[in-house]
mmCIF file of C-alpha atoms in Angstrom:
data_model
loop_
_atom_site.group_PDB
_atom_site.id
_atom_site.type_symbol
_atom_site.label_atom_id
_atom_site.label_comp_id
_atom_site.label_asym_id
_atom_site.label_seq_id
_atom_site.Cartn_x
_atom_site.Cartn_y
_atom_site.Cartn_z
ATOM 1 C CA MET A 1 4.089 15.246 -7.523
ATOM 2 C CA CYS A 2 3.901 11.896 -5.735
ATOM 3 C CA ALA A 3 1.296 10.769 -3.232
ATOM 4 C CA GLY A 4 1.433 7.765 -0.939
ATOM 5 C CA ILE A 5 -1.518 5.433 -0.400
ATOM 6 C CA VAL A 6 -1.525 3.192 2.671
ATOM 7 C CA LEU A 7 -4.149 0.449 2.408
ATOM 8 C CA ALA A 8 -5.502 -0.096 5.913
ATOM 9 C CA GLY A 9 -9.072 -1.188 5.276
ATOM 10 C CA GLY A 10 -8.775 -4.962 5.660
ATOM 11 C CA GLU A 11 -10.766 -6.753 8.333
ATOM 12 C CA SER A 12 -7.721 -8.488 9.899
ATOM 13 C CA ARG A 13 -9.791 -11.614 10.659
ATOM 14 C CA ARG A 14 -6.796 -13.922 11.116
ATOM 15 C CA PHE A 15 -4.914 -11.354 13.195
ATOM 16 C CA GLY A 16 -7.844 -10.843 15.562
ATOM 17 C CA SER A 17 -7.511 -7.046 15.833
ATOM 18 C CA PRO A 18 -6.812 -4.204 13.371
ATOM 19 C CA LYS A 19 -3.326 -4.729 11.930
ATOM 20 C CA ALA A 20 -2.906 -1.012 11.298
ATOM 21 C CA LEU A 21 -2.862 -0.503 15.083
ATOM 22 C CA ALA A 22 -0.624 -3.489 15.890
ATOM 23 C CA GLU A 23 2.667 -2.558 17.533
ATOM 24 C CA TRP A 24 6.270 -3.610 17.072
ATOM 25 C CA ASN A 25 9.162 -1.817 18.799
ATOM 26 C CA ASN A 26 6.660 0.611 20.363
ATOM 27 C CA ARG A 27 5.441 1.827 16.973
ATOM 28 C CA THR A 28 2.275 0.935 15.109
ATOM 29 C CA PHE A 29 2.275 -0.804 11.749
ATOM 30 C CA ILE A 30 0.674 2.282 10.232
ATOM 31 C CA GLU A 31 3.655 4.356 11.365
ATOM 32 C CA TYR A 32 6.043 1.949 9.621
ATOM 33 C CA SER A 33 3.934 2.127 6.447
ATOM 34 C CA ILE A 34 3.940 5.919 6.469
ATOM 35 C CA GLU A 35 7.696 5.959 7.077
ATOM 36 C CA SER A 36 8.358 3.707 4.063
ATOM 37 C CA LEU A 37 6.589 6.194 1.756
ATOM 38 C CA SER A 38 7.554 9.515 3.351
ATOM 39 C CA PRO A 39 10.879 10.179 1.545
ATOM 40 C CA PHE A 40 9.155 10.165 -1.856
ATOM 41 C CA ALA A 41 5.533 11.182 -1.154
ATOM 42 C CA ASP A 42 4.476 14.824 -0.867
ATOM 43 C CA LYS A 43 1.156 13.731 0.640
ATOM 44 C CA ILE A 44 0.164 10.419 2.237
ATOM 45 C CA LEU A 45 -3.387 9.072 2.322
ATOM 46 C CA VAL A 46 -4.311 6.300 4.736
ATOM 47 C CA ILE A 47 -7.410 4.526 3.414
ATOM 48 C CA THR A 48 -9.288 2.659 6.113
ATOM 49 C CA ARG A 49 -12.667 1.543 7.460
ATOM 50 C CA GLU A 50 -15.134 3.832 9.229
ATOM 51 C CA GLU A 51 -14.431 2.328 12.664
ATOM 52 C CA LEU A 52 -10.673 2.967 12.380
ATOM 53 C CA LEU A 53 -10.937 6.648 11.413
ATOM 54 C CA THR A 54 -10.863 7.855 15.024
ATOM 55 C CA PRO A 55 -8.003 5.673 16.348
ATOM 56 C CA LEU A 56 -5.895 6.510 13.287
ATOM 57 C CA THR A 57 -6.422 10.287 13.453
ATOM 58 C CA LYS A 58 -3.391 10.693 15.729
ATOM 59 C CA ASN A 59 -1.309 9.942 12.619
ATOM 60 C CA SER A 60 -2.850 12.794 10.630
ATOM 61 C CA SER A 61 -0.935 15.987 9.861
ATOM 62 C CA MET A 62 -0.553 18.566 7.097
ATOM 63 C CA HIS A 63 0.941 15.846 4.918
ATOM 64 C CA ILE A 64 -1.059 12.819 6.099
ATOM 65 C CA ARG A 65 -4.813 12.364 5.668
ATOM 66 C CA ILE A 66 -6.929 9.530 7.074
ATOM 67 C CA LEU A 67 -9.808 8.623 4.743
ATOM 68 C CA LYS A 68 -12.482 5.971 4.394
ATOM 69 C CA ASP A 69 -13.297 4.277 1.092
ATOM 70 C CA ALA A 70 -15.395 6.219 -1.393
ATOM 71 C CA PRO A 71 -19.005 5.291 -0.395
ATOM 72 C CA ARG A 72 -19.817 3.795 -3.788
ATOM 73 C CA TYR A 73 -17.073 1.176 -3.409
ATOM 74 C CA LYS A 74 -17.044 0.737 0.360
ATOM 75 C CA GLY A 75 -15.639 -2.661 1.350
ATOM 76 C CA LYS A 76 -14.625 -3.568 -2.209
ATOM 77 C CA GLY A 77 -10.976 -4.232 -1.367
ATOM 78 C CA PRO A 78 -7.588 -2.739 -2.240
ATOM 79 C CA LEU A 79 -8.547 -1.553 -5.732
ATOM 80 C CA ALA A 80 -11.257 0.603 -4.147
ATOM 81 C CA GLY A 81 -8.639 1.913 -1.720
ATOM 82 C CA ILE A 82 -6.324 2.924 -4.568
ATOM 83 C CA TYR A 83 -9.290 4.551 -6.330
ATOM 84 C CA THR A 84 -10.176 6.519 -3.186
ATOM 85 C CA GLY A 85 -6.594 7.724 -2.872
ATOM 86 C CA MET A 86 -6.412 8.829 -6.489
ATOM 87 C CA ILE A 87 -9.690 10.767 -6.483
ATOM 88 C CA SER A 88 -8.816 12.395 -3.135
ATOM 89 C CA GLN A 89 -5.358 13.669 -4.071
ATOM 90 C CA LYS A 90 -4.130 14.680 -7.494
ATOM 91 C CA ALA A 91 -0.602 13.448 -8.213
ATOM 92 C CA ASP A 92 1.492 12.138 -11.090
ATOM 93 C CA TYR A 93 2.456 8.931 -9.277
ATOM 94 C CA TYR A 94 1.006 7.025 -6.333
ATOM 95 C CA LEU A 95 3.195 4.872 -4.099
ATOM 96 C CA VAL A 96 1.044 2.095 -2.661
ATOM 97 C CA THR A 97 1.684 -0.078 0.380
ATOM 98 C CA PRO A 98 -0.403 -2.348 2.616
ATOM 99 C CA CYS A 99 -0.354 -1.700 6.368
ATOM 100 C CA ASP A 100 0.917 -5.173 7.303
ATOM 101 C CA MET A 101 4.543 -5.033 6.098
ATOM 102 C CA PRO A 102 6.423 -3.279 8.918
ATOM 103 C CA LEU A 103 9.826 -4.202 7.455
ATOM 104 C CA MET A 104 9.244 -2.537 4.066
ATOM 105 C CA SER A 105 12.019 -0.104 3.144
ATOM 106 C CA SER A 106 11.676 3.294 1.498
ATOM 107 C CA SER A 107 14.618 2.304 -0.735
ATOM 108 C CA MET A 108 12.285 -0.036 -2.623
ATOM 109 C CA TYR A 109 9.902 2.810 -3.431
ATOM 110 C CA GLY A 110 12.812 4.932 -4.630
ATOM 111 C CA LYS A 111 13.831 2.165 -7.013
ATOM 112 C CA TRP A 112 10.288 1.546 -8.311
ATOM 113 C CA LEU A 113 9.546 5.253 -8.749
ATOM 114 C CA ALA A 114 12.743 5.743 -10.756
ATOM 115 C CA ALA A 115 11.789 2.787 -12.979
ATOM 116 C CA ALA A 116 8.282 4.189 -13.528
ATOM 117 C CA ARG A 117 9.636 7.583 -14.538
ATOM 118 C CA GLU A 118 12.429 6.280 -16.749
ATOM 119 C CA GLY A 119 10.300 3.730 -18.594
ATOM 120 C CA GLU A 120 7.085 5.749 -18.612
ATOM 121 C CA TYR A 121 5.237 2.758 -17.162
ATOM 122 C CA ASP A 122 1.717 2.976 -15.763
ATOM 123 C CA CYS A 123 2.580 0.533 -12.994
ATOM 124 C CA VAL A 124 5.803 -0.794 -11.497
ATOM 125 C CA ILE A 125 5.225 -3.873 -9.358
ATOM 126 C CA PRO A 126 7.621 -6.162 -7.450
ATOM 127 C CA VAL A 127 7.824 -9.910 -8.016
ATOM 128 C CA LEU A 128 9.341 -12.229 -5.410
ATOM 129 C CA ASN A 129 9.998 -15.879 -6.255
ATOM 130 C CA GLY A 130 7.355 -15.752 -8.977
ATOM 131 C CA LYS A 131 4.720 -14.112 -6.759
ATOM 132 C CA ILE A 132 3.394 -10.700 -7.813
ATOM 133 C CA TYR A 133 2.911 -8.125 -5.041
ATOM 134 C CA PRO A 134 0.305 -5.742 -6.523
ATOM 135 C CA LEU A 135 -0.298 -3.917 -3.220
ATOM 136 C CA ASN A 136 3.316 -2.701 -3.175
ATOM 137 C CA GLY A 137 4.409 -0.540 -6.036
ATOM 138 C CA VAL A 138 3.968 2.598 -8.077
ATOM 139 C CA TYR A 139 0.816 3.513 -10.009
ATOM 140 C CA LYS A 140 0.658 6.424 -12.438
ATOM 141 C CA ARG A 141 -2.429 8.631 -12.546
ATOM 142 C CA THR A 142 -3.106 7.208 -16.013
ATOM 143 C CA CYS A 143 -4.439 4.137 -14.171
ATOM 144 C CA LEU A 144 -7.472 5.968 -12.788
ATOM 145 C CA PRO A 145 -9.806 5.523 -15.810
ATOM 146 C CA ASP A 146 -9.097 1.778 -15.893
ATOM 147 C CA ILE A 147 -9.479 1.464 -12.116
ATOM 148 C CA THR A 148 -12.853 3.192 -12.431
ATOM 149 C CA SER A 149 -13.858 0.857 -15.270
ATOM 150 C CA CYS A 150 -12.822 -2.230 -13.288
ATOM 151 C CA LEU A 151 -14.866 -1.162 -10.269
ATOM 152 C CA GLN A 152 -17.889 -0.335 -12.431
ATOM 153 C CA GLU A 153 -17.585 -3.803 -14.003
ATOM 154 C CA ASN A 154 -17.398 -5.417 -10.521
ATOM 155 C CA ILE A 155 -13.771 -6.402 -11.146
ATOM 156 C CA TYR A 156 -11.954 -5.976 -7.836
ATOM 157 C CA LYS A 157 -8.666 -7.809 -8.396
ATOM 158 C CA VAL A 158 -5.697 -5.461 -8.740
ATOM 159 C CA LEU A 159 -4.020 -8.046 -10.989
ATOM 160 C CA LYS A 160 -6.784 -7.501 -13.563
ATOM 161 C CA LEU A 161 -5.918 -3.813 -13.644
ATOM 162 C CA LEU A 162 -2.228 -4.616 -14.195
ATOM 163 C CA GLN A 163 -3.161 -6.679 -17.255
ATOM 164 C CA ARG A 164 -4.821 -3.622 -18.802
ATOM 165 C CA LYS A 165 -1.904 -1.249 -18.245
ATOM 166 C CA ASN A 166 1.725 -0.875 -19.325
ATOM 167 C CA THR A 167 3.171 -2.675 -16.304
ATOM 168 C CA GLN A 168 6.815 -3.276 -15.454
ATOM 169 C CA TYR A 169 7.483 -6.186 -13.100
ATOM 170 C CA ILE A 170 10.709 -5.910 -11.105
ATOM 171 C CA GLU A 171 12.303 -8.991 -9.552
ATOM 172 C CA VAL A 172 13.145 -8.591 -5.870
ATOM 173 C CA ASN A 173 16.797 -9.269 -5.021
ATOM 174 C CA LYS A 174 17.707 -11.915 -2.461
ATOM 175 C CA GLU A 175 18.892 -9.297 0.039
ATOM 176 C CA GLU A 176 15.542 -7.473 -0.270
ATOM 177 C CA GLU A 177 13.289 -10.461 0.439
ATOM 178 C CA HIS A 178 12.862 -9.732 4.156
ATOM 179 C CA PHE A 179 11.157 -6.412 3.352
ATOM 180 C CA PHE A 180 8.181 -8.406 2.048
ATOM 181 C CA LYS A 181 7.322 -10.262 5.254
ATOM 182 C CA ASN A 182 3.683 -9.500 5.816
ATOM 183 C CA VAL A 183 1.922 -10.137 9.090
ATOM 184 C CA ASN A 184 -1.434 -11.926 8.991
ATOM 185 C CA THR A 185 -1.399 -13.604 12.413
ATOM 186 C CA THR A 186 -0.027 -12.850 15.870
ATOM 187 C CA ASN A 187 2.343 -15.813 15.397
ATOM 188 C CA GLU A 188 3.850 -14.098 12.342
ATOM 189 C CA LEU A 189 4.260 -10.910 14.368
ATOM 190 C CA ASN A 190 5.983 -12.858 17.135
ATOM 191 C CA ARG A 191 8.320 -14.378 14.538
ATOM 192 C CA ILE A 192 9.327 -10.914 13.308
ATOM 193 C CA ILE A 193 9.923 -9.861 16.918
ATOM 194 C CA GLU A 194 12.104 -12.942 17.455
ATOM 195 C CA LEU A 195 14.104 -12.254 14.275
ATOM 196 C CA SER A 196 14.736 -8.672 15.372
ATOM 197 C CA PHE A 197 16.443 -9.996 18.489
ATOM 198 C CA ASP A 198 18.503 -12.696 16.722
#
């Protein structure tokens, strides 16, 4: 079984409002995130902050749950979000995505999941022009003990977890680069809107 984890707990300081609720083409970023995972995830968990639970509940269904971080690690970043997803839903693999990449394609998750299964990797993570994208990728349930250890040791960087596990890094092809445009400011959102009309 595969579960999807959408990380939507960031404070969106530079954006000025919650990115999960930002809209493009009359759809919210969270809807795009869910769509990118849906073909391969039996269940999807949206991990967010307390104040976003209510506005995000309209996205909940039999297959989609909206959750806040486990209290012990509240506000401790993406690693805590992955931890919350893993302890809330048992699965063999977890497909992870941030909520600020509305162009991300489900085809990428299909590719990474196949690589994880074929190579028996704990993590499969994309690399674009030398930059590692640890918040996009596939994490096996075998990561949970090390995630727990990291959090208990006050280690919150996902990259530190990847160093402890059998991780496969997959180079992103040139034609796939646009999937990785993340939106941190309203100017970046406007740029994506402009590109969609080019």
